[in-house]
XYZ file of C-alpha atoms in Angstrom:
489
model
C -100.631 18.297 43.507
C -98.136 20.207 45.620
C -100.485 20.381 48.575
C -101.119 16.592 48.386
C -97.384 15.848 48.297
C -96.691 18.216 51.178
C -99.524 16.683 53.220
C -98.312 13.104 52.690
C -94.713 13.958 53.531
C -95.783 15.889 56.606
C -97.777 12.813 57.698
C -94.733 10.632 57.082
C -92.640 13.017 59.143
C -95.064 12.896 62.057
C -95.251 9.088 61.916
C -91.492 8.765 61.968
C -91.112 11.150 64.898
C -93.721 9.142 66.834
C -92.589 5.575 66.128
C -89.028 5.576 64.764
C -85.979 4.995 67.016
C -84.307 8.305 67.880
C -81.149 8.922 65.867
C -78.137 10.050 67.900
C -76.594 12.028 65.047
C -77.537 15.694 64.818
C -80.263 15.960 62.147
C -78.965 17.264 58.883
C -80.636 20.589 58.028
C -79.610 22.213 54.743
C -79.701 25.887 54.168
C -83.374 26.922 54.200
C -82.666 29.653 51.689
C -82.209 27.025 48.954
C -85.271 26.877 46.678
C -84.671 23.319 45.467
C -84.814 20.588 48.131
C -83.261 17.152 48.052
C -85.399 14.883 45.886
C -88.268 17.398 45.815
C -90.336 18.764 48.744
C -89.510 21.154 51.549
C -86.358 21.392 53.690
C -87.906 19.372 56.537
C -88.505 16.425 54.211
C -84.925 16.595 52.957
C -83.615 16.569 56.518
C -85.864 13.592 57.337
C -84.626 11.540 54.375
C -80.949 12.165 55.057
C -81.382 11.399 58.762
C -83.210 8.166 57.864
C -80.386 7.051 55.570
C -77.758 7.923 58.139
C -79.475 5.835 60.812
C -80.175 2.777 58.615
C -77.165 2.459 56.315
C -74.443 3.992 58.480
C -75.309 3.314 62.127
C -71.681 2.977 63.213
C -71.052 6.502 62.019
C -73.926 8.013 63.914
C -73.223 6.472 67.304
C -71.585 8.932 69.658
C -70.254 8.662 73.159
C -71.422 11.068 75.839
C -68.090 10.661 77.548
C -66.104 12.072 74.604
C -63.801 14.839 75.657
C -64.445 18.499 74.817
C -61.756 18.665 72.142
C -63.145 15.743 70.166
C -66.725 17.032 70.547
C -65.876 20.516 69.243
C -63.982 18.981 66.294
C -67.038 16.894 65.403
C -69.403 19.888 65.616
C -67.100 22.059 63.534
C -66.783 19.422 60.813
C -70.543 18.849 60.798
C -71.133 22.552 60.247
C -68.641 22.589 57.366
C -70.343 19.565 55.834
C -73.771 21.194 56.089
C -72.607 24.306 54.281
C -70.918 22.290 51.543
C -73.948 20.029 51.118
C -76.374 22.930 50.817
C -74.416 24.304 47.855
C -74.540 20.956 46.041
C -78.210 20.229 46.646
C -79.319 21.159 43.115
C -76.734 19.058 41.313
C -77.276 16.076 43.619
C -81.048 16.177 43.123
C -80.580 16.111 39.345
C -78.317 13.041 39.307
C -79.275 10.590 42.057
C -80.854 10.271 45.459
C -77.703 10.016 47.520
C -77.022 12.282 50.447
C -74.121 13.775 52.292
C -73.099 11.426 55.085
C -70.583 12.214 57.768
C -68.005 9.459 58.263
C -64.853 9.084 60.261
C -61.546 9.090 58.443
C -58.945 6.597 59.660
C -56.109 9.054 59.317
C -53.882 9.377 62.374
C -53.595 13.130 62.086
C -56.542 13.846 64.360
C -58.877 15.511 61.762
C -61.000 12.406 61.800
C -64.126 13.512 59.899
C -64.799 14.217 56.226
C -67.761 14.567 53.858
C -68.413 12.142 51.016
C -71.229 10.520 49.012
C -71.944 6.803 49.473
C -74.542 4.603 47.792
C -77.188 3.077 50.074
C -75.823 -0.472 49.564
C -72.158 0.452 49.808
C -70.186 -0.614 52.944
C -68.288 2.084 54.742
C -64.968 0.354 55.427
C -63.334 3.382 56.976
C -66.290 4.329 59.171
C -65.601 4.332 62.862
C -66.992 5.916 65.964
C -66.587 9.691 66.101
C -65.427 9.369 69.690
C -62.406 8.305 71.641
C -61.627 4.689 70.825
C -60.545 2.215 73.472
C -56.940 2.743 72.386
C -57.230 6.486 72.850
C -58.785 6.025 76.297
C -55.975 3.655 77.271
C -53.380 6.133 76.054
C -55.046 8.868 78.079
C -54.982 6.692 81.226
C -51.295 5.913 80.622
C -50.572 9.610 80.144
C -52.351 10.511 83.375
C -50.732 7.625 85.323
C -48.782 8.950 88.274
C -45.255 7.620 87.819
C -43.224 7.963 91.049
C -39.643 9.109 90.572
C -37.167 6.641 92.095
C -34.319 7.775 94.303
C -30.903 7.361 92.743
C -28.671 4.684 94.256
C -25.124 3.778 93.334
C -24.535 0.301 91.865
C -22.971 -2.353 94.083
C -19.810 -4.378 93.430
C -18.016 -7.302 95.052
C -15.146 -6.048 97.240
C -13.947 -9.230 98.927
C -14.473 -12.995 98.899
C -13.927 -15.124 102.020
C -13.397 -18.881 102.016
C -13.385 -21.080 105.099
C -16.498 -23.231 105.215
C -16.535 -26.750 103.818
C -20.221 -26.737 102.848
C -22.975 -24.451 101.657
C -23.169 -21.256 103.727
C -26.793 -21.083 104.847
C -27.121 -18.226 107.387
C -25.637 -14.872 108.420
C -25.989 -12.554 111.431
C -24.228 -9.234 112.097
C -23.289 -8.072 115.595
C -25.060 -4.867 116.751
C -21.629 -3.330 117.460
C -20.727 -3.861 113.761
C -17.374 -5.373 114.766
C -17.955 -8.961 113.692
C -20.458 -11.239 111.985
C -21.218 -14.955 112.183
C -22.073 -17.521 109.501
C -23.620 -20.981 109.679
C -22.959 -23.684 107.142
C -23.936 -27.139 105.980
C -20.600 -28.326 107.374
C -22.313 -28.080 110.838
C -20.028 -25.294 112.066
C -20.531 -21.651 113.024
C -17.697 -19.252 112.219
C -17.095 -15.812 113.701
C -15.470 -13.260 111.355
C -13.877 -9.882 111.966
C -15.941 -7.515 109.810
C -13.331 -4.790 109.080
C -10.696 -7.363 108.107
C -13.151 -9.418 106.074
C -14.235 -6.297 104.181
C -10.682 -5.789 102.949
C -9.866 -9.516 102.578
C -7.082 -9.162 105.141
C -5.418 -12.069 106.906
C -6.834 -13.051 110.261
C -10.454 -12.372 109.369
C -11.553 -15.692 110.922
C -11.709 -15.275 114.686
C -13.462 -18.428 115.925
C -15.117 -21.673 114.855
C -17.905 -23.170 116.995
C -19.065 -26.783 116.770
C -22.040 -28.454 118.418
C -24.736 -28.986 115.818
C -24.925 -32.305 114.001
C -26.620 -30.982 110.857
C -26.723 -27.883 108.652
C -27.027 -24.613 110.584
C -30.012 -22.773 109.080
C -30.500 -19.727 111.310
C -28.468 -17.340 113.471
C -29.278 -14.329 115.666
C -27.201 -12.045 117.889
C -28.712 -10.285 120.903
C -28.241 -6.521 121.345
C -28.847 -6.724 125.129
C -26.893 -9.838 126.110
C -23.620 -11.447 124.972
C -25.651 -14.306 123.498
C -25.870 -15.894 120.086
C -28.744 -18.190 119.079
C -28.561 -20.871 116.406
C -30.948 -23.397 114.884
C -30.255 -26.336 112.623
C -31.797 -29.233 110.772
C -31.020 -31.451 113.768
C -34.184 -30.065 115.524
C -32.007 -28.194 118.015
C -32.091 -24.532 119.054
C -29.009 -23.473 121.050
C -28.007 -20.402 123.054
C -24.256 -19.606 122.987
C -22.423 -17.429 125.486
C -19.870 -15.536 123.404
C -17.829 -14.633 126.492
C -16.931 -18.267 127.155
C -17.771 -19.606 123.646
C -19.962 -22.498 124.725
C -23.605 -23.572 124.740
C -25.440 -22.533 127.891
C -29.066 -23.363 126.958
C -30.957 -25.608 124.566
C -34.608 -25.302 123.585
C -36.386 -28.593 122.950
C -39.767 -28.909 121.268
C -39.504 -28.894 117.487
C -40.428 -32.194 115.847
C -38.264 -31.695 112.753
C -35.609 -29.401 111.316
C -35.603 -25.755 112.405
C -35.184 -23.395 109.433
C -35.383 -19.862 110.845
C -35.235 -17.897 114.082
C -35.520 -14.268 115.203
C -35.172 -12.375 118.461
C -37.915 -10.034 119.614
C -36.627 -6.420 119.434
C -37.785 -5.437 122.964
C -38.629 -8.648 124.868
C -36.400 -11.523 125.985
C -38.270 -13.807 123.611
C -37.028 -16.055 120.808
C -39.211 -17.198 117.883
C -38.291 -20.207 115.749
C -39.935 -21.846 112.741
C -39.362 -25.196 111.121
C -40.455 -28.146 109.084
C -43.143 -29.119 111.606
C -45.272 -26.227 110.199
C -45.366 -24.220 113.432
C -43.593 -21.227 114.920
C -42.609 -21.620 118.561
C -42.129 -18.772 121.029
C -39.504 -19.348 123.744
C -38.575 -17.581 126.960
C -34.833 -17.069 126.648
C -34.041 -17.399 130.348
C -36.326 -20.212 131.485
C -36.202 -22.186 128.184
C -39.981 -22.616 128.424
C -42.197 -22.591 125.350
C -44.646 -19.675 125.643
C -46.738 -20.222 122.501
C -46.993 -22.653 119.637
C -48.205 -20.606 116.661
C -49.944 -23.251 114.566
C -51.982 -22.760 111.419
C -49.584 -23.172 108.513
C -49.849 -26.276 106.371
C -46.237 -26.286 105.231
C -42.722 -25.581 106.442
C -42.259 -22.217 108.156
C -39.204 -21.053 106.219
C -38.980 -17.362 107.185
C -40.162 -14.966 109.867
C -39.825 -11.411 111.135
C -40.509 -9.719 114.478
C -41.750 -6.228 115.377
C -41.965 -4.242 118.598
C -45.702 -3.615 118.051
C -48.534 -5.735 116.682
C -48.259 -7.774 114.602
C -45.198 -8.742 116.607
C -44.569 -11.914 114.578
C -44.824 -12.415 110.789
C -44.302 -15.882 109.327
C -43.938 -17.099 105.747
C -44.487 -20.711 104.808
C -44.106 -23.186 101.979
C -47.913 -23.325 101.850
C -47.614 -19.916 100.038
C -49.304 -17.939 102.841
C -48.125 -15.184 105.172
C -49.558 -14.929 108.675
C -49.528 -11.975 111.054
C -49.678 -12.991 114.712
C -50.845 -11.430 117.963
C -48.022 -12.440 120.301
C -49.916 -11.758 123.535
C -52.857 -13.994 122.576
C -50.841 -16.440 120.505
C -53.401 -16.237 117.672
C -53.322 -15.340 114.007
C -54.525 -11.821 113.177
C -54.406 -11.930 109.364
C -53.593 -14.472 106.651
C -52.273 -13.196 103.314
C -52.856 -15.526 100.369
C -51.586 -13.421 97.459
C -48.532 -15.589 96.709
C -48.780 -18.722 94.585
C -45.403 -20.259 95.482
C -43.470 -21.091 98.638
C -42.393 -18.048 100.635
C -38.731 -18.389 101.485
C -37.758 -14.874 102.568
C -39.206 -11.947 104.554
C -37.581 -8.631 105.372
C -38.786 -5.366 106.865
C -37.689 -1.777 106.407
C -35.565 -0.500 109.347
C -37.534 2.764 109.550
C -40.881 2.216 107.844
C -43.680 0.019 109.194
C -43.792 -2.210 106.130
C -42.312 -5.518 105.020
C -41.534 -7.477 101.846
C -42.010 -11.169 101.058
C -40.180 -13.126 98.394
C -41.219 -16.257 96.510
C -40.652 -17.882 93.142
C -43.668 -16.114 91.626
C -43.068 -12.543 92.783
C -41.797 -10.131 95.401
C -44.582 -8.298 97.238
C -44.619 -5.290 99.513
C -47.101 -5.040 102.406
C -48.212 -2.651 105.101
C -47.320 -4.174 108.455
C -50.175 -2.757 110.517
C -53.047 -4.552 108.762
C -51.337 -6.599 106.042
C -52.622 -4.357 103.249
C -51.014 -5.108 99.892
C -48.983 -2.172 98.547
C -47.302 -3.277 95.318
C -45.558 -5.998 93.346
C -41.856 -5.917 92.547
C -41.761 -8.007 89.368
C -38.682 -8.959 87.406
C -36.751 -11.397 89.590
C -37.845 -14.545 87.799
C -36.212 -17.109 90.058
C -36.628 -18.808 93.431
C -35.900 -15.942 95.838
C -34.043 -17.316 98.867
C -33.064 -14.127 100.664
C -34.136 -10.487 101.115
C -32.454 -7.618 102.949
C -33.038 -3.868 103.276
C -30.829 -1.048 104.591
C -31.806 2.331 106.115
C -31.058 4.149 102.834
C -33.929 2.393 101.076
C -31.870 -0.149 99.125
C -33.398 -3.615 99.069
C -31.636 -6.667 97.689
C -33.142 -9.981 96.592
C -31.018 -13.059 95.921
C -32.046 -16.314 94.247
C -30.889 -19.886 93.935
C -29.583 -19.340 90.381
C -27.099 -16.708 91.578
C -29.084 -13.714 90.327
C -29.144 -10.635 92.557
C -31.458 -7.651 92.146
C -31.088 -4.274 93.829
C -34.291 -2.242 94.306
C -35.344 1.210 95.392
C -37.564 0.250 98.337
C -39.827 3.315 98.102
C -40.890 2.882 94.475
C -39.906 -0.702 93.603
C -37.510 0.392 90.843
C -34.918 -2.271 89.958
C -31.792 -0.144 89.528
C -29.283 -3.001 89.228
C -29.391 -6.625 88.063
C -26.311 -8.735 88.458
C -25.171 -12.291 89.077
C -22.692 -13.679 91.533
C -19.477 -15.322 90.347
C -18.484 -18.738 91.671
C -14.996 -19.183 93.046
C -12.458 -21.051 90.858
C -12.810 -24.801 91.114
C -16.544 -24.758 91.837
C -19.284 -25.928 89.523
C -21.370 -23.377 87.654
C -24.411 -24.851 89.363
C -22.979 -23.774 92.733
C -23.802 -20.114 92.216
C -26.885 -19.998 94.425
C -27.281 -17.391 97.169
C -28.881 -18.613 100.412
C -28.694 -15.605 102.743
C -28.063 -11.860 102.589
C -27.530 -9.324 105.354
C -26.537 -5.647 105.543
C -24.211 -4.450 108.268
C -25.446 -1.936 110.843
C -24.456 1.077 108.718
C -26.077 -0.329 105.584
C -22.952 0.316 103.507
C -21.798 -3.315 103.251
C -23.772 -6.303 102.039
C -22.808 -9.844 103.042
C -24.004 -12.816 100.973
C -23.792 -16.518 101.858
C -23.478 -18.737 98.814
C -23.496 -22.300 97.565
C -19.857 -22.229 96.428
C -18.881 -22.271 100.160
C -17.810 -18.625 100.106
C -18.947 -15.417 101.760
C -18.912 -12.308 99.580
C -18.943 -8.707 100.766
C -20.406 -6.021 98.473
C -20.004 -2.255 98.581
C -21.361 0.662 96.606
C -19.291 1.915 93.678
C -17.777 5.148 94.992
C -17.006 6.454 91.503
C -20.577 6.099 90.213
C -22.971 9.047 89.940
C -26.318 9.845 88.351
C -24.587 10.690 85.055
C -22.556 7.497 84.649
C -25.426 5.330 85.953
C -28.673 7.256 85.330
C -32.182 6.116 86.144
C -33.831 4.549 83.080
C -37.100 6.469 83.244
C -38.418 5.068 79.934
C -38.113 1.478 81.113
C -39.432 2.439 84.540
C -42.508 4.067 82.971
C -43.170 0.966 80.859
C -42.854 -1.212 83.977
C -45.356 0.981 85.851
C -47.814 0.782 82.937
C -47.478 -3.009 82.786
C -48.062 -3.228 86.525
C -51.152 -0.988 86.363
C -52.634 -3.085 83.536
C -52.005 -6.294 85.443
C -53.599 -4.859 88.591
C -56.847 -3.763 86.901
């Protein structure tokens, strides 16, 4: 009788090994020294039955992940060995009562000892059974732990030091003289005013030096040459003018734009002027001859911002069609088109020392590599229509929006170390708190903002602040980096 039973079970064992699906779980093998096997028969039959039950009734328990880390794998093996030893001691009593077997399941306790040994009926559902591997949450936590969080440089917070009134309309543009002695502002009142920078910084009397008239609409862009005593202005009247600041009059006008001109920049090394406007093109002008050199066409919306570089790409334009274009100035052709933004691009700035630039729109602020237009990172958090961007040599970047909100950033890492809001002057409406233009002086220690309440505000760093009174919030910065990494992938 025994030989017949052993023969049939050995045949069953061979059939299962040939045709059954392999079971990932390590086969349960009780202590061979035990004389009584599970349910009768030899130790191999007992191991076969328990393995069969584990694969059919508890498949979620038996599935393992080859990518599990070494710590989790050794914990599983150690618990399995403990379960085998405990099960071998209870084999006699279990065989006398029922046909259940020792099944390894995962405990849902958060302590880390995830496995235990228990007896479950074949029809019973294992509600606490889970994979004996790293779950998706654990893998995510490991990625977050291994995420390289850059440490931001500490910067002092900025405060308003003086407020200047003089314009009768919105102040739309700013330019600082390379000598750092004065700055100019253009307004919707059609005038250009020249201000003494040291006096304006202390709100002293006599800060206004000169008022220039000549445009018949809002002045939208200004630029001061570092090689000639010239100032260039553009306005919504389609005109681009060259002013001689030695005799305070217009000496040249550049005709060609078909609609309002919204921005202009001087080339850093060439006697070339670039302007952009509502006619969706950027025009390149020879300063001396007043001739148009190139018409950089390709945008489908207003060219609202631009930047120039000494090397290619020598011209960068941002448009209301939500694209950024990098141009080859010698050929007059587009090198690269960046389509990452979803809203109109109203502001572009570049770092004074690094070969990179930043674009601002209502959806986001993005940092790019200038050479090939490679995307570097997002600077999220300024949830408003960004009208102006500026950056100083110390790595402080400021973004200003039409709702009066101003954000100060660490340019290297993108850390927002200060969030503030401008204050309208007494007598103005609360809605007139928008900021239209920002500009640092040559030293980078003073920030000038042009605002909708017809004032010009000058900001300086708080000299009494330090890294103890205004520390870097590393917890919030880490959470922001994790959110950014999840959104990127």
